[in-house]
Amino acid sequence: MNNKLIRKISGNMKYYVCSEINVRHAFTTKSGGVSTGDLESLNLGFSRGDKYENVIKNYQILSNAIDIPFDRITTTKQVHKNDVSVVTEEYVGSGIHKPLAWESDALITNLKNTPLAGFYADCVVSLLYDPVSECCGVCHSGWRGTAQEILPRTVEKMQQHFNAKPEDIICVIGPSIGVCCFETDADVPEAMEKQMGEKVRPFIHEKGKKFHVDLQGINQMLIENAGLNKIINSDICTYCHSDEFWSHRVTNGKRGVQAGIICL
């Protein structure tokens, strides 16, 4: 599909990794799990109408594939805002093995063997890793979260809590809907420009009465402005490649969810 991410296969499970990150991580696809119907097959969302035991089994499959501790996977309830949650030992396992601890759209930690997962099916999920201060993060940003600049906010929180330096942080912008396919009415670019100002204009393209918005490009610009220079943009469009990824737009919402996951 491209040479920025590397496609891996474990059994029936297909996923993507980045050679620049030398800790365990993955961007999952929809293949390799046990869910059926619209959720076939590696659905990782408990809120999609799937059987609980199917989702748990899918997490076990993922854990075995990339060698992460299943009992320490930690998630958050994504709400399209810009709050960042710090995962300390008391919250490990939230969202899977214990009740959700937060409503937020990014997680950061410096705990070892503590996988952080963020969910996507068109929205941008980015993985962050600092090998110097030894911390990591996962950030979910749809257009609303992007407009609220959650990705650079996540970097800021890594600096505050773990003394990370932007020049040391590696960021991978994962598969998500591309500018080719993210077509909107005027309300989306107007709302984004109102919040972000003129810097967003180069990433909004008018086509007739519609607009195409480059969420991957905007997020890359934001973290470049935050001081990062180690950025890998997957350039993979979930809409174009809906044979491999769930796309909310392609399925009209009848779909499972993939995860971007990272573990020190």
Coordinates of C-alpha atoms in Angstrom, one line a residue, residues 106-248:
A106 CA -5.4 10.9 24.3
L107 CA -3.5 8.7 26.7
I108 CA 0.2 9.1 27.8
T109 CA 2.3 7.0 30.2
N110 CA 5.9 6.1 31.2
L111 CA 4.8 2.7 32.6
K112 CA 6.4 -0.3 31.1
N113 CA 4.3 -3.1 29.8
T114 CA 1.2 -0.9 29.6
P115 CA -0.4 -0.9 26.2
L116 CA -2.3 2.3 25.3
A117 CA -5.0 2.0 22.6
G118 CA -6.9 4.6 20.6
F119 CA -9.7 3.7 18.1
Y120 CA -10.3 4.7 14.5
A121 CA -12.5 4.1 11.5
D122 CA -11.7 7.3 9.6
C123 CA -10.4 9.5 12.4
V124 CA -6.7 10.1 12.8
V125 CA -5.0 8.0 15.5
S126 CA -1.3 8.9 16.1
L127 CA 1.3 7.1 18.1
L128 CA 4.0 9.0 20.0
Y129 CA 7.2 7.6 21.5
D130 CA 10.2 9.3 23.2
P131 CA 13.1 6.9 23.5
V132 CA 15.0 9.4 25.6
S133 CA 12.6 10.1 28.4
E134 CA 11.0 6.7 27.8
C135 CA 7.3 7.6 27.5
C136 CA 4.7 7.1 24.9
G137 CA 1.2 8.2 23.9
V138 CA -1.8 7.6 21.7
C139 CA -3.9 10.4 20.3
H140 CA -7.3 10.3 18.6
S141 CA -8.3 13.3 16.5
G142 CA -11.3 13.6 14.2
W143 CA -11.9 17.0 12.7
R144 CA -13.2 18.4 16.0
G145 CA -10.2 17.2 18.0
T146 CA -7.9 18.4 15.2
A147 CA -9.5 21.8 15.4
Q148 CA -8.9 21.8 19.1
E149 CA -5.3 20.8 18.5
I150 CA -5.2 17.7 20.6
L151 CA -2.1 16.3 19.0
P152 CA 0.3 19.1 20.0
R153 CA -1.6 19.2 23.4
T154 CA -0.6 15.6 23.9
V155 CA 3.0 16.5 23.1
E156 CA 2.8 19.3 25.7
K157 CA 1.5 16.9 28.3
M158 CA 4.4 14.5 27.6
Q159 CA 6.7 17.4 28.2
Q160 CA 5.0 18.4 31.5
H161 CA 4.6 15.0 33.0
F162 CA 7.7 13.1 31.7
N163 CA 10.2 15.8 30.7
A164 CA 10.0 14.8 27.1
K165 CA 11.6 17.0 24.5
P166 CA 9.8 17.6 21.2
E167 CA 13.0 17.0 19.2
D168 CA 13.2 13.5 20.8
I169 CA 9.6 12.5 20.2
I170 CA 8.7 10.2 17.2
C171 CA 5.1 10.6 15.9
V172 CA 3.4 8.2 13.5
I173 CA 0.2 9.5 12.0
G174 CA -1.9 6.4 11.3
P175 CA -4.4 5.3 8.6
S176 CA -7.4 7.6 8.4
I177 CA -9.6 9.2 5.8
G178 CA -7.5 11.1 3.3
V179 CA -8.0 14.5 1.7
C180 CA -9.0 12.5 -1.4
C181 CA -12.2 11.3 0.4
F182 CA -12.9 13.6 3.3
E183 CA -15.6 15.6 1.6
T184 CA -17.6 18.1 3.7
D185 CA -20.0 21.0 3.4
A186 CA -18.8 24.4 4.3
D187 CA -19.6 24.0 8.0
V188 CA -16.5 21.8 8.8
P189 CA -13.8 24.1 7.2
E190 CA -15.6 27.2 8.6
A191 CA -15.6 25.7 12.1
M192 CA -11.9 24.6 11.8
E193 CA -10.8 28.0 10.5
K194 CA -12.7 29.8 13.3
Q195 CA -10.8 27.8 15.9
M196 CA -7.4 27.5 14.1
G197 CA -7.1 30.6 12.0
E198 CA -5.4 31.0 8.7
K199 CA -2.8 28.3 9.2
V200 CA -5.5 25.7 8.3
R201 CA -6.3 27.2 4.9
P202 CA -3.7 25.3 2.8
F203 CA -5.2 22.0 3.9
I204 CA -8.8 22.8 2.8
H205 CA -9.6 22.5 -0.9
E206 CA -12.8 23.8 -2.4
K207 CA -14.3 21.5 -5.1
G208 CA -17.6 22.9 -6.5
K209 CA -20.0 23.3 -3.5
K210 CA -18.0 20.9 -1.4
F211 CA -14.7 21.0 0.5
H212 CA -12.0 18.4 1.0
V213 CA -10.1 18.6 4.3
D214 CA -6.6 17.1 4.8
L215 CA -6.7 15.9 8.5
Q216 CA -3.5 14.0 8.2
G217 CA -1.7 17.1 6.8
I218 CA -3.2 19.4 9.4
N219 CA -2.0 17.2 12.2
Q220 CA 1.5 16.9 10.7
M221 CA 1.6 20.7 10.5
L222 CA 0.5 21.1 14.1
I223 CA 3.2 18.9 15.5
E224 CA 5.9 20.4 13.3
N225 CA 4.9 23.7 14.8
A226 CA 5.2 22.1 18.2
G227 CA 8.8 21.3 17.5
L228 CA 8.7 17.7 16.3
N229 CA 10.9 16.7 13.4
K230 CA 10.6 12.9 13.5
I231 CA 7.2 12.5 11.9
I232 CA 6.0 9.6 9.8
N233 CA 2.7 10.2 8.0
S234 CA 1.2 6.9 6.9
D235 CA -0.7 8.6 4.0
I236 CA -3.1 5.6 4.1
C237 CA -6.7 6.4 3.4
T238 CA -9.2 4.2 5.2
Y239 CA -11.9 5.1 2.7
C240 CA -9.9 4.2 -0.3
H241 CA -8.8 1.0 1.3
S242 CA -12.1 -0.1 2.9
D243 CA -11.3 -3.7 1.8
E244 CA -8.7 -3.6 4.6
F245 CA -9.9 -1.0 7.1
W246 CA -13.3 -0.1 8.4
S247 CA -14.4 3.3 7.2
H248 CA -17.3 5.0 9.0

